[in-house]
Tab-separated table of C-alpha atoms in Angstrom:
chain	number	residue	atom	x	y	z
B	1268	ASP	CA	-54.842	50.010	57.792
B	1269	VAL	CA	-56.679	51.791	60.577
B	1270	LYS	CA	-58.624	54.844	59.631
B	1271	VAL	CA	-60.486	57.692	61.266
B	1272	THR	CA	-62.275	59.862	58.749
B	1273	GLN	CA	-63.652	63.317	59.390
B	1274	SER	CA	-66.315	64.567	57.047
B	1275	SER	CA	-64.940	68.015	56.240
B	1276	ARG	CA	-61.379	69.310	56.187
B	1277	TYR	CA	-62.361	72.958	55.938
B	1278	LEU	CA	-65.603	74.727	56.827
B	1279	VAL	CA	-66.607	78.376	56.916
B	1280	LYS	CA	-69.774	79.235	58.810
B	1281	ARG	CA	-71.501	82.348	60.034
B	1282	THR	CA	-72.184	83.233	63.653
B	1283	GLY	CA	-75.368	81.550	64.849
B	1284	GLU	CA	-75.326	78.757	62.289
B	1285	LYS	CA	-75.629	75.122	63.339
B	1286	VAL	CA	-72.544	73.072	62.513
B	1287	PHE	CA	-72.186	69.296	62.239
B	1288	LEU	CA	-68.800	67.636	62.266
B	1289	GLU	CA	-68.854	63.929	61.604
B	1290	CYS	CA	-66.269	61.292	62.373
B	1291	VAL	CA	-66.190	57.643	61.360
B	1292	GLN	CA	-63.721	54.971	62.450
B	1293	ASP	CA	-63.301	51.545	60.902
B	1294	MET	CA	-61.396	49.850	63.731
B	1295	ASP	CA	-64.347	48.738	65.903
B	1296	HIS	CA	-62.985	50.903	68.726
B	1297	GLU	CA	-65.109	51.414	71.821
B	1298	ASN	CA	-63.915	54.913	72.637
B	1299	MET	CA	-64.184	58.048	70.567
B	1300	PHE	CA	-63.129	61.598	71.346
B	1301	TRP	CA	-63.512	65.139	70.096
B	1302	TYR	CA	-60.699	67.608	70.739
B	1303	ARG	CA	-60.032	71.118	69.665
B	1304	GLN	CA	-56.527	72.314	68.929
B	1305	ASP	CA	-55.541	75.966	69.146
B	1306	PRO	CA	-52.086	77.552	68.737
B	1307	GLY	CA	-50.072	77.578	71.952
B	1308	LEU	CA	-52.478	75.290	73.775
B	1309	GLY	CA	-52.502	71.558	74.293
B	1310	LEU	CA	-55.302	69.486	72.855
B	1311	ARG	CA	-58.452	70.167	74.829
B	1312	LEU	CA	-61.084	67.479	75.222
B	1313	ILE	CA	-64.612	68.532	74.350
B	1314	TYR	CA	-66.550	65.278	74.699
B	1315	PHE	CA	-65.860	61.587	74.632
B	1316	SER	CA	-67.876	58.418	74.322
B	1317	TYR	CA	-67.064	54.937	75.559
B	1318	ASP	CA	-70.074	53.179	74.058
B	1319	VAL	CA	-72.968	53.678	71.695
B	1320	LYS	CA	-75.383	56.327	72.990
B	1321	MET	CA	-73.023	57.107	75.886
B	1322	LYS	CA	-71.285	60.456	76.184
B	1323	GLU	CA	-69.211	62.225	78.764
B	1324	LYS	CA	-68.211	65.868	79.036
B	1325	GLY	CA	-64.582	66.702	78.659
B	1326	ASP	CA	-62.816	69.857	79.778
B	1327	ILE	CA	-64.612	72.344	77.510
B	1328	PRO	CA	-68.101	71.061	76.617
B	1329	GLU	CA	-69.872	74.434	76.691
B	1330	GLY	CA	-71.393	75.320	73.348
B	1331	TYR	CA	-71.045	71.782	72.008
B	1332	SER	CA	-73.060	68.587	71.966
B	1333	VAL	CA	-72.354	65.126	70.569
B	1334	SER	CA	-74.171	62.131	69.199
B	1335	ARG	CA	-73.133	58.510	68.993
B	1336	GLU	CA	-75.922	56.461	67.470
B	1337	LYS	CA	-73.605	53.849	65.967
B	1338	LYS	CA	-70.333	52.484	67.262
B	1339	GLU	CA	-68.323	53.717	64.312
B	1340	ARG	CA	-69.717	57.247	64.148
B	1341	PHE	CA	-69.298	60.160	66.550
B	1342	SER	CA	-70.693	63.562	65.657
B	1343	LEU	CA	-69.901	66.948	67.139
B	1344	ILE	CA	-72.596	69.593	66.980
B	1345	LEU	CA	-72.280	73.322	67.462
B	1346	GLU	CA	-75.866	74.461	68.042
B	1347	SER	CA	-75.110	78.122	67.420
B	1348	ALA	CA	-71.595	78.758	66.202
B	1349	SER	CA	-69.644	81.656	67.648
B	1350	THR	CA	-66.380	83.252	66.552
B	1351	ASN	CA	-64.533	81.827	69.558
B	1352	GLN	CA	-65.259	78.360	68.206
B	1353	THR	CA	-62.994	78.990	65.239
B	1354	SER	CA	-60.466	76.190	65.656
B	1355	MET	CA	-59.099	72.890	64.426
B	1356	TYR	CA	-61.293	70.006	65.550
B	1357	LEU	CA	-59.746	66.574	65.873
B	1358	CYS	CA	-61.626	63.331	66.250
B	1359	ALA	CA	-59.875	60.295	67.713
B	1360	SER	CA	-60.607	56.730	68.727
B	1361	SER	CA	-58.973	54.177	71.004
B	1362	LEU	CA	-59.370	50.467	71.533
B	1363	THR	CA	-59.725	50.425	75.310
B	1364	TRP	CA	-60.538	52.917	78.042
B	1365	GLU	CA	-57.083	52.587	79.555
B	1366	ALA	CA	-55.277	53.042	76.284
B	1367	GLY	CA	-53.598	56.322	75.659
B	1368	GLU	CA	-52.792	55.374	72.101
B	1369	LEU	CA	-55.252	57.361	70.074
B	1370	PHE	CA	-55.879	57.228	66.360
B	1371	PHE	CA	-56.710	60.643	64.990
B	1372	GLY	CA	-58.599	61.883	61.995
B	1373	GLU	CA	-57.106	64.501	59.683
B	1374	GLY	CA	-58.924	67.310	61.441
B	1375	SER	CA	-61.625	69.788	60.500
B	1376	ARG	CA	-60.621	73.413	60.394
B	1377	LEU	CA	-63.667	75.514	61.217
B	1378	THR	CA	-63.813	79.250	60.690
B	1379	VAL	CA	-66.777	81.138	62.137
B	1380	LEU	CA	-67.298	84.614	60.710
Y	555	GLY	CA	-53.956	71.812	88.643
Y	556	GLN	CA	-52.494	69.554	86.034
Y	557	ASN	CA	-49.689	70.817	83.874
Y	558	ILE	CA	-47.437	69.601	81.079
Y	559	ASP	CA	-44.499	71.780	80.026
Y	560	GLN	CA	-42.426	71.454	76.895
Y	561	PRO	CA	-40.450	73.993	74.873
Y	562	THR	CA	-42.419	75.883	72.264
Y	563	GLU	CA	-39.894	75.574	69.476
Y	564	MET	CA	-36.514	74.001	68.777
Y	565	THR	CA	-34.147	74.118	65.835
Y	566	ALA	CA	-31.669	71.413	64.863
Y	567	THR	CA	-29.484	70.475	61.922
Y	568	GLU	CA	-30.027	67.592	59.548
Y	569	GLY	CA	-28.015	64.562	60.662
Y	570	ALA	CA	-27.691	65.778	64.249
Y	571	ILE	CA	-29.357	64.667	67.497
Y	572	VAL	CA	-32.051	66.600	69.360
Y	573	GLN	CA	-33.663	66.072	72.745
Y	574	ILE	CA	-37.152	67.401	73.436
Y	575	ASN	CA	-37.972	67.648	77.125
Y	576	CYS	CA	-41.327	67.316	78.843
Y	577	THR	CA	-42.081	67.902	82.524
Y	578	TYR	CA	-45.411	67.114	84.069
Y	579	GLN	CA	-47.477	67.574	87.207
Y	580	THR	CA	-50.616	65.475	87.082
Y	581	SER	CA	-53.148	63.798	89.326
Y	582	GLY	CA	-51.711	60.322	89.191
Y	583	PHE	CA	-49.810	58.686	86.387
Y	584	ASN	CA	-50.697	55.822	84.082
Y	585	GLY	CA	-48.230	56.420	81.303
Y	586	LEU	CA	-46.623	59.063	79.124
Y	587	PHE	CA	-47.042	59.323	75.381
Y	588	TRP	CA	-45.274	61.126	72.574
Y	589	TYR	CA	-47.063	61.967	69.360
Y	590	GLN	CA	-45.757	63.496	66.145
Y	591	GLN	CA	-47.832	65.971	64.189
Y	592	HIS	CA	-46.801	67.288	60.792
Y	593	ALA	CA	-48.265	70.654	59.822
Y	594	GLY	CA	-51.846	70.274	58.686
Y	595	GLU	CA	-51.975	66.592	59.566
Y	596	ALA	CA	-53.281	64.389	62.357
Y	597	PRO	CA	-51.095	63.512	65.355
Y	598	THR	CA	-49.626	60.023	65.154
Y	599	PHE	CA	-48.442	57.868	68.042
Y	600	LEU	CA	-44.672	57.623	68.541
Y	601	SER	CA	-43.984	56.090	71.937
Y	602	TYR	CA	-45.313	55.061	75.327
Y	603	ASN	CA	-43.474	54.927	78.676
Y	604	VAL	CA	-44.980	53.686	81.910
Y	605	LEU	CA	-41.836	52.507	83.713
Y	606	ASP	CA	-38.661	54.468	84.335
Y	607	GLY	CA	-35.987	54.162	81.733
Y	608	LEU	CA	-35.322	54.396	78.055
Y	609	GLU	CA	-37.474	52.926	75.281
Y	610	GLU	CA	-35.763	52.780	71.908
Y	611	LYS	CA	-37.524	52.537	68.596
Y	612	GLY	CA	-35.255	53.027	65.617
Y	613	ARG	CA	-34.010	56.606	65.423
Y	614	PHE	CA	-36.403	57.678	68.181
Y	615	SER	CA	-36.014	56.990	71.905
Y	616	SER	CA	-38.121	58.112	74.853
Y	617	PHE	CA	-37.023	58.347	78.458
Y	618	LEU	CA	-39.075	58.564	81.632
Y	619	SER	CA	-38.310	59.436	85.246
Y	620	ARG	CA	-41.508	59.204	87.282
Y	621	SER	CA	-39.868	60.522	90.464
Y	622	LYS	CA	-38.818	63.687	88.637
Y	623	GLY	CA	-41.970	64.051	86.555
Y	624	TYR	CA	-39.778	64.203	83.496
Y	625	SER	CA	-39.508	62.685	80.062
Y	626	TYR	CA	-37.573	63.370	76.916
Y	627	LEU	CA	-37.832	62.334	73.296
Y	628	LEU	CA	-34.492	61.798	71.583
Y	629	LEU	CA	-34.289	61.951	67.816
Y	630	LYS	CA	-31.090	60.767	66.172
Y	631	GLU	CA	-29.762	61.180	62.619
Y	632	LEU	CA	-32.270	63.917	61.997
Y	633	GLN	CA	-33.939	64.031	58.612
Y	634	MET	CA	-35.843	66.893	57.018
Y	635	LYS	CA	-39.049	64.872	57.332
Y	636	ASP	CA	-38.667	65.029	61.141
Y	637	SER	CA	-39.728	68.678	60.982
Y	638	ALA	CA	-43.000	68.527	62.898
Y	639	SER	CA	-44.581	69.274	66.247
Y	640	TYR	CA	-44.009	66.759	69.017
Y	641	LEU	CA	-46.744	66.425	71.609
Y	642	CYS	CA	-46.221	65.063	75.103
Y	643	ALA	CA	-49.265	63.649	76.911
Y	644	VAL	CA	-49.776	61.992	80.296
Y	645	LEU	CA	-52.538	59.538	81.187
Y	646	ASP	CA	-53.712	60.602	84.638
Y	647	SER	CA	-55.333	58.624	87.448
Y	648	ASN	CA	-58.742	58.904	85.732
Y	649	TYR	CA	-57.270	57.612	82.471
Y	650	GLN	CA	-57.681	61.028	80.913
Y	651	LEU	CA	-54.944	62.261	78.594
Y	652	ILE	CA	-53.414	65.581	79.628
Y	653	TRP	CA	-51.639	67.251	76.718
Y	654	GLY	CA	-48.715	69.601	76.449
Y	655	ALA	CA	-48.889	72.447	73.927
Y	656	GLY	CA	-46.341	70.738	71.708
Y	657	THR	CA	-42.800	71.484	70.563
Y	658	LYS	CA	-42.316	72.653	66.999
Y	659	LEU	CA	-39.084	71.150	65.694
Y	660	ILE	CA	-37.440	72.879	62.754
Y	661	ILE	CA	-34.736	70.958	60.892
Y	662	LYS	CA	-32.233	72.966	58.876
Y	663	PRO	CA	-30.020	71.513	56.142
Protein backbone atom coordinates (compact mmCIF):
# COMPACT_ATOMS: atom_id res chain seq x y z
CA ASP A 1 0.00 0.00 0.00
CA VAL A 2 1.40 3.36 -1.01
CA LYS A 3 2.15 5.77 1.76
CA VAL A 4 3.12 9.39 2.24
CA THR A 5 3.87 10.20 5.85
CA GLN A 6 4.10 13.66 7.33
CA SER A 7 5.98 14.02 10.57
CA SER A 8 3.49 16.07 12.58
CA ARG A 9 -0.29 16.27 12.36
CA TYR A 10 -0.57 19.32 14.59
CA LEU A 11 1.98 21.98 15.52
CA VAL A 12 1.74 25.21 17.47
CA LYS A 13 4.62 27.65 17.09
CA ARG A 14 5.34 31.23 18.01
CA THR A 15 6.02 34.06 15.58
CA GLY A 16 9.68 34.06 14.56
CA GLU A 17 10.31 30.41 15.33
CA LYS A 18 11.88 28.10 12.76
CA VAL A 19 9.57 25.29 11.68
CA PHE A 20 10.44 22.00 9.99
CA LEU A 21 7.80 19.89 8.31
CA GLU A 22 9.00 16.54 7.08
CA CYS A 23 7.49 14.23 4.50
CA VAL A 24 8.52 10.70 3.56
CA GLN A 25 7.16 8.56 0.73
CA ASP A 26 7.74 4.86 0.25
CA MET A 27 6.76 4.57 -3.42
CA ASP A 28 10.10 5.51 -5.04
CA HIS A 29 8.37 8.48 -6.69
CA GLU A 30 10.48 11.05 -8.50
CA ASN A 31 8.29 14.05 -7.78
CA MET A 32 7.33 15.54 -4.46
CA PHE A 33 5.26 18.60 -3.64
CA TRP A 34 4.35 20.88 -0.78
CA TYR A 35 0.96 22.58 -0.82
CA ARG A 36 -0.92 24.70 1.62
CA GLN A 37 -4.67 24.47 1.94
CA ASP A 38 -6.77 27.32 3.29
CA PRO A 39 -10.57 27.60 3.55
CA GLY A 40 -12.18 28.89 0.36
CA LEU A 41 -9.01 28.57 -1.68
CA GLY A 42 -7.72 25.83 -3.92
CA LEU A 43 -4.54 24.01 -3.02
CA ARG A 44 -1.62 26.35 -3.56
CA LEU A 45 1.77 24.98 -4.54
CA ILE A 46 4.67 26.17 -2.42
CA TYR A 47 7.58 24.17 -3.81
CA PHE A 48 8.13 20.98 -5.72
CA SER A 49 11.03 18.71 -6.50
CA TYR A 50 11.51 16.37 -9.43
CA ASP A 51 14.78 14.82 -8.28
CA VAL A 52 17.13 14.61 -5.33
CA LYS A 53 18.65 18.01 -4.53
CA MET A 54 16.44 19.66 -7.16
CA LYS A 55 13.74 22.14 -6.22
CA GLU A 56 11.45 24.49 -8.03
CA LYS A 57 9.35 27.36 -6.74
CA GLY A 58 5.63 27.01 -6.92
CA ASP A 59 3.04 29.76 -6.77
CA ILE A 60 3.71 30.97 -3.21
CA PRO A 61 7.33 30.24 -2.21
CA GLU A 62 7.90 33.42 -0.19
CA GLY A 63 8.74 32.69 3.42
CA TYR A 64 9.44 29.02 2.73
CA SER A 65 12.38 26.86 1.71
CA VAL A 66 12.72 23.15 1.02
CA SER A 67 15.28 20.39 1.17
CA ARG A 68 15.46 17.11 -0.68
CA GLU A 69 18.61 15.27 0.30
CA LYS A 70 17.15 11.81 -0.29
CA LYS A 71 14.63 10.65 -2.86
CA GLU A 72 12.07 9.60 -0.29
CA ARG A 73 12.22 12.69 1.91
CA PHE A 74 11.09 16.25 1.21
CA SER A 75 11.22 18.85 3.96
CA LEU A 76 9.50 22.21 4.17
CA ILE A 77 11.16 24.89 6.26
CA LEU A 78 9.69 28.10 7.59
CA GLU A 79 12.75 30.15 8.56
CA SER A 80 10.79 32.61 10.67
CA ALA A 81 7.16 31.67 11.12
CA SER A 82 4.51 34.35 10.83
CA THR A 83 0.82 34.31 11.71
CA ASN A 84 -0.18 34.35 8.04
CA GLN A 85 1.51 30.98 7.67
CA THR A 86 -1.10 29.37 9.90
CA SER A 87 -2.53 26.75 7.55
CA MET A 88 -2.85 23.10 6.64
CA TYR A 89 0.26 21.87 4.84
CA LEU A 90 -0.05 18.90 2.51
CA CYS A 91 2.81 16.91 1.09
CA ALA A 92 2.29 14.84 -2.05
CA SER A 93 4.23 12.66 -4.45
CA SER A 94 3.73 11.44 -8.00
CA LEU A 95 5.36 8.81 -10.15
CA THR A 96 6.06 10.90 -13.25
CA TRP A 97 6.26 14.57 -14.12
CA GLU A 98 3.25 14.33 -16.41
CA ALA A 99 1.11 12.53 -13.90
CA GLY A 100 -1.60 14.46 -12.20
CA GLU A 101 -2.37 11.59 -9.88
CA LEU A 102 -0.89 12.67 -6.61
CA PHE A 103 -0.60 10.71 -3.40
CA PHE A 104 -1.05 12.93 -0.39
CA GLY A 105 0.05 12.75 3.19
CA GLU A 106 -2.42 13.28 6.03
CA GLY A 107 -1.47 16.92 6.38
CA SER A 108 0.18 19.04 9.05
CA ARG A 109 -1.95 21.70 10.65
CA LEU A 110 0.30 24.54 11.74
CA THR A 111 -0.83 27.32 14.04
CA VAL A 112 1.48 30.30 14.48
CA LEU A 113 0.71 32.47 17.50
CA GLY B 1 -5.13 34.10 -15.45
CA GLN B 2 -6.01 30.53 -14.73
CA ASN B 3 -9.26 29.75 -13.00
CA ILE B 4 -11.23 26.74 -11.82
CA ASP B 5 -14.80 27.27 -10.61
CA GLN B 6 -16.93 24.84 -8.66
CA PRO B 7 -19.80 25.36 -6.23
CA THR B 8 -18.80 25.93 -2.63
CA GLU B 9 -21.33 23.60 -1.08
CA MET B 10 -24.07 21.18 -2.10
CA THR B 11 -26.60 19.15 -0.17
CA ALA B 12 -28.14 15.86 -1.29
CA THR B 13 -30.16 13.02 0.17
CA GLU B 14 -28.92 9.53 0.89
CA GLY B 15 -29.73 7.21 -2.02
CA ALA B 16 -30.10 10.06 -4.51
CA ILE B 17 -27.87 11.29 -7.36
CA VAL B 18 -25.80 14.47 -7.30
CA GLN B 19 -23.80 16.24 -9.99
CA ILE B 20 -20.89 18.49 -9.05
CA ASN B 21 -19.86 20.86 -11.82
CA CYS B 22 -16.44 22.29 -12.58
CA THR B 23 -15.59 24.92 -15.19
CA TYR B 24 -12.06 25.87 -16.04
CA GLN B 25 -9.98 28.41 -17.92
CA THR B 26 -6.35 27.36 -18.06
CA SER B 27 -3.22 27.79 -20.12
CA GLY B 28 -3.45 24.57 -22.06
CA PHE B 29 -4.96 21.30 -20.98
CA ASN B 30 -3.40 17.94 -20.22
CA GLY B 31 -6.17 16.36 -18.22
CA LEU B 32 -8.74 16.96 -15.51
CA PHE B 33 -8.77 15.25 -12.14
CA TRP B 34 -11.28 14.79 -9.36
CA TYR B 35 -10.16 14.15 -5.81
CA GLN B 36 -12.18 13.36 -2.70
CA GLN B 37 -11.22 14.78 0.66
CA HIS B 38 -12.92 13.79 3.89
CA ALA B 39 -12.73 16.32 6.70
CA GLY B 40 -9.34 16.22 8.36
CA GLU B 41 -7.94 13.74 5.87
CA ALA B 42 -5.74 13.76 2.78
CA PRO B 43 -7.24 14.17 -0.70
CA THR B 44 -7.50 10.89 -2.60
CA PHE B 45 -7.65 10.43 -6.36
CA LEU B 46 -11.07 9.64 -7.84
CA SER B 47 -10.91 10.07 -11.60
CA TYR B 48 -9.01 11.37 -14.60
CA ASN B 49 -10.40 12.64 -17.93
CA VAL B 50 -8.28 13.73 -20.87
CA LEU B 51 -10.69 13.02 -23.74
CA ASP B 52 -14.26 14.22 -24.09
CA GLY B 53 -16.91 11.96 -22.73
CA LEU B 54 -17.95 10.02 -19.70
CA GLU B 55 -15.70 7.82 -17.56
CA GLU B 56 -17.57 5.49 -15.23
CA LYS B 57 -16.14 3.91 -12.14
CA GLY B 58 -18.70 2.19 -9.97
CA ARG B 59 -21.06 4.70 -8.38
CA PHE B 60 -18.90 7.60 -9.57
CA SER B 61 -18.71 8.96 -13.12
CA SER B 62 -16.82 11.94 -14.52
CA PHE B 63 -17.60 13.82 -17.70
CA LEU B 64 -15.45 16.18 -19.74
CA SER B 65 -16.13 18.66 -22.53
CA ARG B 66 -12.86 20.30 -23.55
CA SER B 67 -14.54 22.71 -25.98
CA LYS B 68 -16.73 24.05 -23.17
CA GLY B 69 -14.07 23.94 -20.47
CA TYR B 70 -16.46 21.92 -18.38
CA SER B 71 -16.53 18.77 -16.31
CA TYR B 72 -18.86 17.19 -13.82
CA LEU B 73 -18.61 14.46 -11.23
CA LEU B 74 -21.73 12.34 -10.89
CA LEU B 75 -22.32 10.38 -7.71
CA LYS B 76 -25.09 7.81 -7.71
CA GLU B 77 -26.80 5.92 -4.87
CA LEU B 78 -25.39 8.38 -2.39
CA GLN B 79 -24.16 7.03 0.92
CA MET B 80 -23.45 8.92 4.12
CA LYS B 81 -19.75 8.19 3.67
CA ASP B 82 -19.81 10.28 0.47
CA SER B 83 -20.02 13.40 2.64
CA ALA B 84 -16.71 15.06 1.78
CA SER B 85 -15.16 17.83 -0.27
CA TYR B 86 -14.63 17.15 -3.95
CA LEU B 87 -11.71 18.90 -5.61
CA CYS B 88 -11.44 19.56 -9.32
CA ALA B 89 -7.95 20.09 -10.77
CA VAL B 90 -6.62 20.69 -14.28
CA LEU B 91 -3.14 19.81 -15.53
CA ASP B 92 -2.07 22.80 -17.61
CA SER B 93 0.36 23.08 -20.52
CA ASN B 94 3.32 23.16 -18.09
CA TYR B 95 2.06 20.02 -16.36
CA GLN B 96 1.19 22.04 -13.29
CA LEU B 97 -2.00 21.17 -11.43
CA ILE B 98 -4.43 24.07 -11.07
CA TRP B 99 -6.91 23.45 -8.26
CA GLY B 100 -10.45 24.54 -7.62
CA ALA B 101 -11.45 25.53 -4.08
CA GLY B 102 -13.49 22.36 -3.69
CA THR B 103 -17.17 21.54 -3.25
CA LYS B 104 -18.33 20.45 0.18
CA LEU B 105 -21.00 17.79 -0.27
CA ILE B 106 -23.38 17.23 2.63
CA ILE B 107 -25.46 14.06 2.58
CA LYS B 108 -28.66 14.02 4.62
CA PRO B 109 -30.52 10.87 5.65
